[in-house]
CSV table of C-alpha atoms and ligand atoms in Angstrom, one decimal:
chain,number,residue,atom,x,y,z
D,185,MET,CA,28.0,-13.8,1.0
D,186,THR,CA,24.9,-12.8,3.0
D,187,LYS,CA,22.3,-11.1,0.7
D,188,ILE,CA,21.0,-7.7,2.0
D,189,THR,CA,17.5,-6.5,1.7
D,190,GLY,CA,15.7,-3.8,3.6
D,191,ILE,CA,13.3,-1.0,3.9
D,192,LEU,CA,14.1,2.4,2.5
D,193,GLY,CA,12.1,5.4,3.8
D,194,HIS,CA,12.1,8.3,6.2
D,195,PRO,CA,11.3,7.6,9.0
D,196,VAL,CA,11.4,3.8,9.1
D,197,ALA,CA,11.8,3.0,12.8
D,198,HIS,CA,8.1,2.1,13.2
D,199,SER,CA,8.1,-0.4,10.3
D,200,LYS,CA,7.0,-4.0,10.9
D,201,SER,CA,8.8,-5.1,7.7
D,202,PRO,CA,12.2,-6.1,9.3
D,203,GLU,CA,10.5,-8.4,11.8
D,204,LEU,CA,8.4,-10.0,9.0
D,205,HIS,CA,11.2,-10.6,6.5
D,206,ASN,CA,13.9,-11.6,9.0
D,207,GLY,CA,11.4,-14.0,10.5
D,208,TRP,CA,10.9,-15.7,7.1
D,209,TYR,CA,14.7,-15.8,6.5
D,210,GLN,CA,15.3,-17.5,9.8
D,211,LYS,CA,12.4,-20.0,9.3
D,212,GLN,CA,13.6,-20.9,5.8
D,213,ASN,CA,17.3,-20.9,6.8
D,214,LEU,CA,18.2,-18.3,4.1
D,215,ASP,CA,21.4,-16.4,4.2
D,216,PHE,CA,19.6,-13.0,3.9
D,217,ASP,CA,19.5,-10.0,6.2
D,218,TYR,CA,16.7,-7.4,6.1
D,219,GLN,CA,17.9,-3.9,7.3
D,220,SER,CA,16.4,-0.5,7.9
D,221,PHE,CA,17.6,2.4,5.7
D,222,ASP,CA,16.4,5.7,7.1
D,223,VAL,CA,17.3,8.1,4.3
D,224,PRO,CA,15.9,11.7,3.9
D,225,SER,CA,15.0,12.8,0.3
D,226,THR,CA,18.1,15.0,0.2
D,227,LYS,CA,20.4,11.9,0.6
D,228,LEU,CA,18.5,9.6,-1.8
D,229,ALA,CA,20.8,10.1,-4.8
D,230,GLN,CA,23.9,9.4,-2.7
D,231,PHE,CA,22.2,6.3,-1.2
D,232,PHE,CA,21.6,4.9,-4.7
D,233,SER,CA,25.2,5.7,-5.9
D,234,GLU,CA,26.6,3.6,-3.0
D,235,LEU,CA,24.5,0.5,-3.1
D,236,PRO,CA,26.4,-2.5,-1.6
D,237,ASN,CA,27.3,-5.3,-4.1
D,238,ASN,CA,25.3,-7.8,-2.1
D,239,LEU,CA,22.1,-5.8,-2.0
D,240,ARG,CA,19.3,-7.9,-3.5
D,241,GLY,CA,16.2,-5.8,-2.9
D,242,LEU,CA,14.4,-3.0,-1.2
D,243,SER,CA,11.0,-2.3,0.1
D,244,ILE,CA,10.2,1.4,-0.4
D,245,THR,CA,8.0,3.4,1.9
D,246,VAL,CA,7.0,7.1,2.5
D,247,PRO,CA,8.2,9.5,1.2
D,248,HIS,CA,10.2,7.7,-1.6
D,249,LYS,CA,7.7,5.6,-3.6
D,250,GLU,CA,7.6,8.1,-6.4
D,251,ASN,CA,11.2,9.5,-6.2
D,252,VAL,CA,13.0,6.2,-6.5
D,253,ARG,CA,11.6,5.7,-10.0
D,254,GLN,CA,14.4,7.9,-11.5
D,255,PHE,CA,17.0,5.2,-10.3
D,256,LEU,CA,15.3,2.2,-12.0
D,257,SER,CA,16.5,0.5,-15.2
D,258,THR,CA,13.1,-1.2,-15.8
D,259,GLU,CA,9.7,-1.0,-14.1
D,260,SER,CA,6.5,-3.0,-14.3
D,261,GLU,CA,3.3,-1.8,-16.0
D,262,ALA,CA,1.7,-1.5,-12.6
D,263,VAL,CA,4.5,0.9,-11.4
D,264,GLN,CA,4.0,3.0,-14.5
D,265,THR,CA,0.2,3.2,-14.1
D,266,ILE,CA,0.2,3.7,-10.4
D,267,GLY,CA,3.1,6.1,-10.5
D,268,ALA,CA,4.7,4.5,-7.4
D,269,CYS,CA,7.2,1.8,-6.7
D,270,ASN,CA,7.2,0.0,-3.4
D,271,THR,CA,9.6,-2.8,-4.3
D,272,ILE,CA,13.0,-2.8,-6.0
D,273,ILE,CA,14.7,-6.0,-7.1
D,274,ARG,CA,18.5,-5.7,-7.8
D,275,ASN,CA,20.2,-8.0,-10.3
D,276,LEU,CA,23.2,-9.2,-8.3
D,277,GLU,CA,25.3,-9.8,-11.5
D,278,THR,CA,24.6,-6.6,-13.4
D,279,GLY,CA,23.5,-4.3,-10.6
D,280,SER,CA,20.4,-3.2,-12.6
D,281,LEU,CA,17.3,-2.2,-10.6
D,282,HIS,CA,13.8,-3.3,-11.5
D,283,GLY,CA,10.7,-1.6,-9.9
D,284,GLU,CA,7.6,-3.5,-8.9
D,285,ASN,CA,4.5,-2.6,-6.9
D,286,THR,CA,3.2,-5.3,-4.5
D,287,ASP,CA,0.8,-3.0,-2.7
D,288,TRP,CA,-2.1,-3.6,-5.2
D,289,GLN,CA,-1.6,-7.3,-5.2
D,290,GLY,CA,-1.3,-7.4,-1.5
D,291,TRP,CA,-4.6,-5.6,-1.0
D,292,LEU,CA,-6.4,-7.9,-3.5
D,293,ALA,CA,-5.1,-11.0,-1.7
D,294,ALA,CA,-6.1,-9.6,1.7
D,295,ILE,CA,-9.6,-8.6,0.6
D,296,LYS,CA,-10.2,-12.0,-1.0
D,297,GLN,CA,-8.9,-13.7,2.2
D,298,GLN,CA,-10.8,-11.6,4.7
D,299,SER,CA,-14.2,-11.1,2.9
D,300,SER,CA,-16.5,-12.7,0.4
D,301,ILE,CA,-17.2,-9.5,-1.4
D,302,ASN,CA,-17.6,-9.8,-5.2
D,303,LEU,CA,-15.5,-6.8,-6.4
D,304,SER,CA,-16.9,-6.9,-9.9
D,305,THR,CA,-20.4,-6.1,-8.7
D,306,ALA,CA,-20.0,-4.5,-5.3
D,307,THR,CA,-20.7,-0.7,-4.8
D,308,ILE,CA,-17.3,0.6,-3.6
D,309,LEU,CA,-16.1,4.0,-2.2
D,310,VAL,CA,-12.4,4.8,-2.2
D,311,ILE,CA,-11.5,7.6,0.2
D,312,GLY,CA,-8.1,9.3,-0.5
D,313,ALA,CA,-6.2,10.2,-3.7
D,314,GLY,CA,-2.5,9.6,-2.8
D,315,GLY,CA,-0.2,6.8,-3.8
D,316,ALA,CA,-2.0,4.2,-1.8
D,317,ALA,CA,-5.3,5.1,-3.4
D,318,LYS,CA,-3.8,4.7,-6.8
D,319,ALA,CA,-2.6,1.2,-6.0
D,320,ILE,CA,-6.1,0.3,-4.8
D,321,LEU,CA,-7.8,1.8,-7.9
D,322,TYR,CA,-5.4,-0.2,-10.0
D,323,ALA,CA,-6.3,-3.4,-8.1
D,324,LEU,CA,-10.0,-2.6,-8.5
D,325,LYS,CA,-9.5,-2.2,-12.2
D,326,GLN,CA,-7.7,-5.6,-12.4
D,327,ALA,CA,-10.6,-7.1,-10.5
D,328,ASP,CA,-13.1,-5.7,-13.0
D,329,ALA,CA,-14.8,-3.5,-10.4
D,330,SER,CA,-17.6,-1.5,-12.1
D,331,SER,CA,-19.2,0.6,-9.4
D,332,VAL,CA,-16.4,2.7,-7.8
D,333,SER,CA,-16.7,6.2,-6.4
D,334,ILE,CA,-13.6,8.2,-5.3
D,335,THR,CA,-13.6,11.0,-2.8
D,336,ASN,CA,-10.9,13.1,-1.3
D,337,ARG,CA,-10.3,16.1,0.9
D,338,THR,CA,-8.7,17.9,-2.1
D,339,PHE,CA,-11.5,17.0,-4.5
D,340,ALA,CA,-9.6,18.0,-7.7
D,341,LYS,CA,-7.3,15.0,-7.1
D,342,ALA,CA,-10.3,12.6,-6.9
D,343,VAL,CA,-11.6,14.0,-10.2
D,344,GLN,CA,-8.2,13.4,-11.8
D,345,LEU,CA,-8.0,9.8,-10.6
D,346,ALA,CA,-11.6,9.2,-11.6
D,347,LYS,CA,-10.6,10.2,-15.1
D,348,GLN,CA,-7.4,8.1,-15.2
D,349,PHE,CA,-9.1,4.9,-14.0
D,350,GLN,CA,-12.5,5.6,-15.5
D,351,PHE,CA,-14.4,5.6,-12.3
D,352,LYS,CA,-16.6,8.3,-10.7
D,353,ALA,CA,-15.6,11.2,-8.4
D,354,GLN,CA,-18.1,12.1,-5.7
D,355,SER,CA,-17.7,14.8,-3.0
D,356,LEU,CA,-18.5,13.4,0.5
D,357,SER,CA,-21.3,16.1,0.9
D,358,GLU,CA,-23.1,14.8,-2.2
D,359,ILE,CA,-23.1,11.1,-1.2
D,360,ASN,CA,-26.6,9.9,-0.3
D,361,ASN,CA,-26.2,6.2,-1.2
D,362,GLN,CA,-24.8,3.3,0.8
D,363,PHE,CA,-21.7,1.3,-0.3
D,364,GLU,CA,-21.0,-2.3,0.3
D,365,LEU,CA,-17.2,-1.7,0.6
D,366,ILE,CA,-15.5,1.5,1.8
D,367,ILE,CA,-11.7,1.7,1.5
D,368,ASN,CA,-9.8,4.2,3.7
D,369,CYS,CA,-6.7,5.2,1.7
D,370,THR,CA,-6.1,8.4,3.6
D,371,SER,CA,-3.4,8.7,6.3
D,372,LEU,CA,-6.2,9.5,8.9
D,373,GLY,CA,-5.8,7.1,11.7
D,374,LEU,CA,-2.0,7.1,11.8
D,375,LYS,CA,-2.2,9.4,14.9
D,376,ALA,CA,-4.2,8.1,17.9
D,377,ASP,CA,-6.5,11.3,18.0
D,378,ASP,CA,-7.2,11.4,14.3
D,379,PRO,CA,-11.0,11.5,13.5
D,380,SER,CA,-12.6,8.8,11.3
D,381,PRO,CA,-12.4,9.6,7.6
D,382,VAL,CA,-15.7,7.8,7.0
D,383,PRO,CA,-19.0,9.6,7.8
D,384,GLN,CA,-20.8,7.5,10.5
D,385,GLU,CA,-24.1,7.3,8.4
D,386,LEU,CA,-22.2,5.3,5.8
D,387,ILE,CA,-21.3,2.6,8.3
D,388,THR,CA,-24.0,0.0,8.8
D,389,GLN,CA,-24.1,-3.8,9.6
D,390,GLN,CA,-24.0,-4.4,5.8
D,391,THR,CA,-20.8,-2.3,5.3
D,392,THR,CA,-17.3,-3.7,4.9
D,393,ILE,CA,-14.5,-1.3,5.7
D,394,SER,CA,-11.0,-2.0,4.4
D,395,ASP,CA,-8.6,0.3,6.3
D,396,LEU,CA,-5.1,0.7,5.0
D,397,ILE,CA,-4.0,1.8,8.5
D,398,TYR,CA,-2.9,-1.0,10.8
D,399,THR,CA,-2.9,0.7,14.2
D,400,PRO,CA,-6.1,0.9,16.3
D,401,THR,CA,-8.2,3.7,15.0
D,402,LYS,CA,-11.4,5.7,15.6
D,403,LEU,CA,-12.8,4.1,12.4
D,404,GLU,CA,-12.3,0.6,13.8
D,405,GLN,CA,-14.1,1.6,17.0
D,406,ILE,CA,-17.1,3.0,15.1
D,407,CYS,CA,-17.2,-0.2,13.0
D,408,GLN,CA,-17.4,-2.3,16.1
D,409,GLU,CA,-20.2,-0.1,17.5
D,410,GLN,CA,-22.2,-0.3,14.3
D,411,GLY,CA,-21.6,-4.0,13.7
D,412,ALA,CA,-19.8,-3.4,10.4
D,413,THR,CA,-17.0,-5.7,9.1
D,414,TYR,CA,-13.6,-4.1,9.6
D,415,ILE,CA,-10.5,-5.3,7.8
D,416,ASN,CA,-7.3,-4.0,9.3
D,417,GLY,CA,-4.4,-2.8,7.0
D,418,TYR,CA,-2.1,-5.3,8.6
D,419,HIS,CA,-3.5,-8.0,6.2
D,420,MET,CA,-2.5,-6.0,3.2
D,421,LEU,CA,0.9,-5.2,4.7
D,422,LEU,CA,1.5,-8.9,5.3
D,423,GLU,CA,0.3,-10.1,1.9
D,424,GLN,CA,2.4,-7.5,0.0
D,425,ALA,CA,5.4,-8.4,2.1
D,426,LYS,CA,5.0,-12.1,1.2
D,427,LEU,CA,5.1,-11.2,-2.5
D,428,GLN,CA,8.3,-9.1,-1.9
D,429,HIS,CA,9.8,-12.1,-0.1
D,430,LYS,CA,9.2,-14.3,-3.2
D,431,LEU,CA,10.7,-11.6,-5.5
D,432,PHE,CA,13.8,-11.1,-3.3
D,433,THR,CA,14.6,-14.8,-2.8
D,434,SER,CA,13.8,-16.2,-6.2
B,689,NAP,P1,-0.2,10.2,0.6
B,689,NAP,O1,0.2,10.0,-0.9
B,689,NAP,O2,0.4,11.2,1.4
B,689,NAP,O3,-1.8,10.5,0.6
B,689,NAP,C1,-2.5,10.8,1.8
B,689,NAP,C2,-4.0,10.9,1.5
B,689,NAP,O4,-4.6,11.2,2.8
B,689,NAP,C3,-4.4,12.0,0.6
B,689,NAP,O5,-5.6,11.6,-0.1
B,689,NAP,C4,-4.8,13.2,1.6
B,689,NAP,O6,-5.7,14.1,1.1
B,689,NAP,C5,-5.4,12.3,2.7
B,689,NAP,N1,-5.4,13.0,4.0
B,689,NAP,C6,-4.3,13.3,4.7
B,689,NAP,N2,-4.7,14.0,5.8
B,689,NAP,C7,-6.0,14.2,5.8
B,689,NAP,C8,-7.0,14.8,6.6
B,689,NAP,N3,-6.6,15.4,7.8
B,689,NAP,N4,-8.3,14.7,6.3
B,689,NAP,C9,-8.7,14.1,5.1
B,689,NAP,N5,-7.8,13.5,4.3
B,689,NAP,C10,-6.5,13.5,4.6
B,689,NAP,O7,-0.1,8.8,1.4
B,689,NAP,P2,-0.2,7.3,0.7
B,689,NAP,O8,1.1,6.8,0.3
B,689,NAP,O9,-1.4,7.3,-0.2
B,689,NAP,O10,-0.6,6.5,2.0
B,689,NAP,C11,-1.9,6.7,2.7
B,689,NAP,C12,-2.0,5.8,3.9
B,689,NAP,O11,-2.0,4.4,3.5
B,689,NAP,C13,-0.7,5.9,4.8
B,689,NAP,O12,-1.2,6.0,6.1
B,689,NAP,C14,0.0,4.6,4.6
B,689,NAP,O13,0.7,4.2,5.8
B,689,NAP,C15,-1.1,3.6,4.3
B,689,NAP,N6,-0.6,2.5,3.5
B,689,NAP,C16,-0.7,1.2,4.1
B,689,NAP,C17,-0.3,0.1,3.4
B,689,NAP,C18,-0.5,-1.3,4.0
B,689,NAP,O14,0.2,-2.2,3.5
B,689,NAP,N7,-1.4,-1.4,4.9
B,689,NAP,C19,0.3,0.3,2.1
B,689,NAP,C20,0.4,1.5,1.6
B,689,NAP,C21,0.0,2.7,2.3
B,689,NAP,P3,-5.2,15.4,0.3
B,689,NAP,O15,-5.0,14.9,-1.1
B,689,NAP,O16,-6.4,16.3,0.4
B,689,NAP,O17,-4.0,15.9,0.9
């Protein structure tokens, strides 16, 4: 019987995941089908009570990365530390659900592939303090990063994350140093007219910007003008999806 996988979120129509996963299934001649499950939070419990017998795995996106944890039988240490699950693997025999997080691994793979930055010695600024920021901070911890500052619009959240990951919180107004790597983990850039989340004076020819957003943004445009290195969020999306593919089909 065809094994079903898919993306669970709300909304999901914009997602590039079905194209990626179904492309791999076709290329490798696998009897799998990747579908889109657009489920609002109010219908999440019903969705999990009616999972089809041939469902093998799910990619989880906004706004369910935290909420799905209540339906899992087991979860990885990364899911527990990050507090968010972006991948569910279902045991086809027992029906039990295991939670994983491939976002942090996908980001690490992408940054290694797209830059020569030494994360353990680089000066790094993380902007944002939501679920994606936590995955990046976890990745930075795994990579032994030692000089990491966190900033966020709601500064109290940056302070809380700095405490959890033993990094430093810095408000944007008090920053007067340059960073080798700046990571945009905010949702700024999703909308075409969003402003850049990174102050222009922090972007020089020596700066590398890793943006989690993968549509064209104001930040990308400024990087081009300033001669900075810009790494688009598509690389992370692709690398984390490759890891999900391995988990779903192994
Ligand atoms: P989230 O939990 O909702 O967090 C959003 C973050 O953006 C918060 O820090 C929030 O600050 C900040 N923010 C929102 N609007 C802002 C504004 N107008 N000005 C300044 N800061 C603002 O979302 P998330 O799950 O962390 O995801 C963040 C982004 O990463 C999303 O766009 C998502 O699509 C992207 N993402 C990409 C990948 C990939 O593979 N490329 C993977 C995961 C996530 P406050 O705390 O002050 O609200």
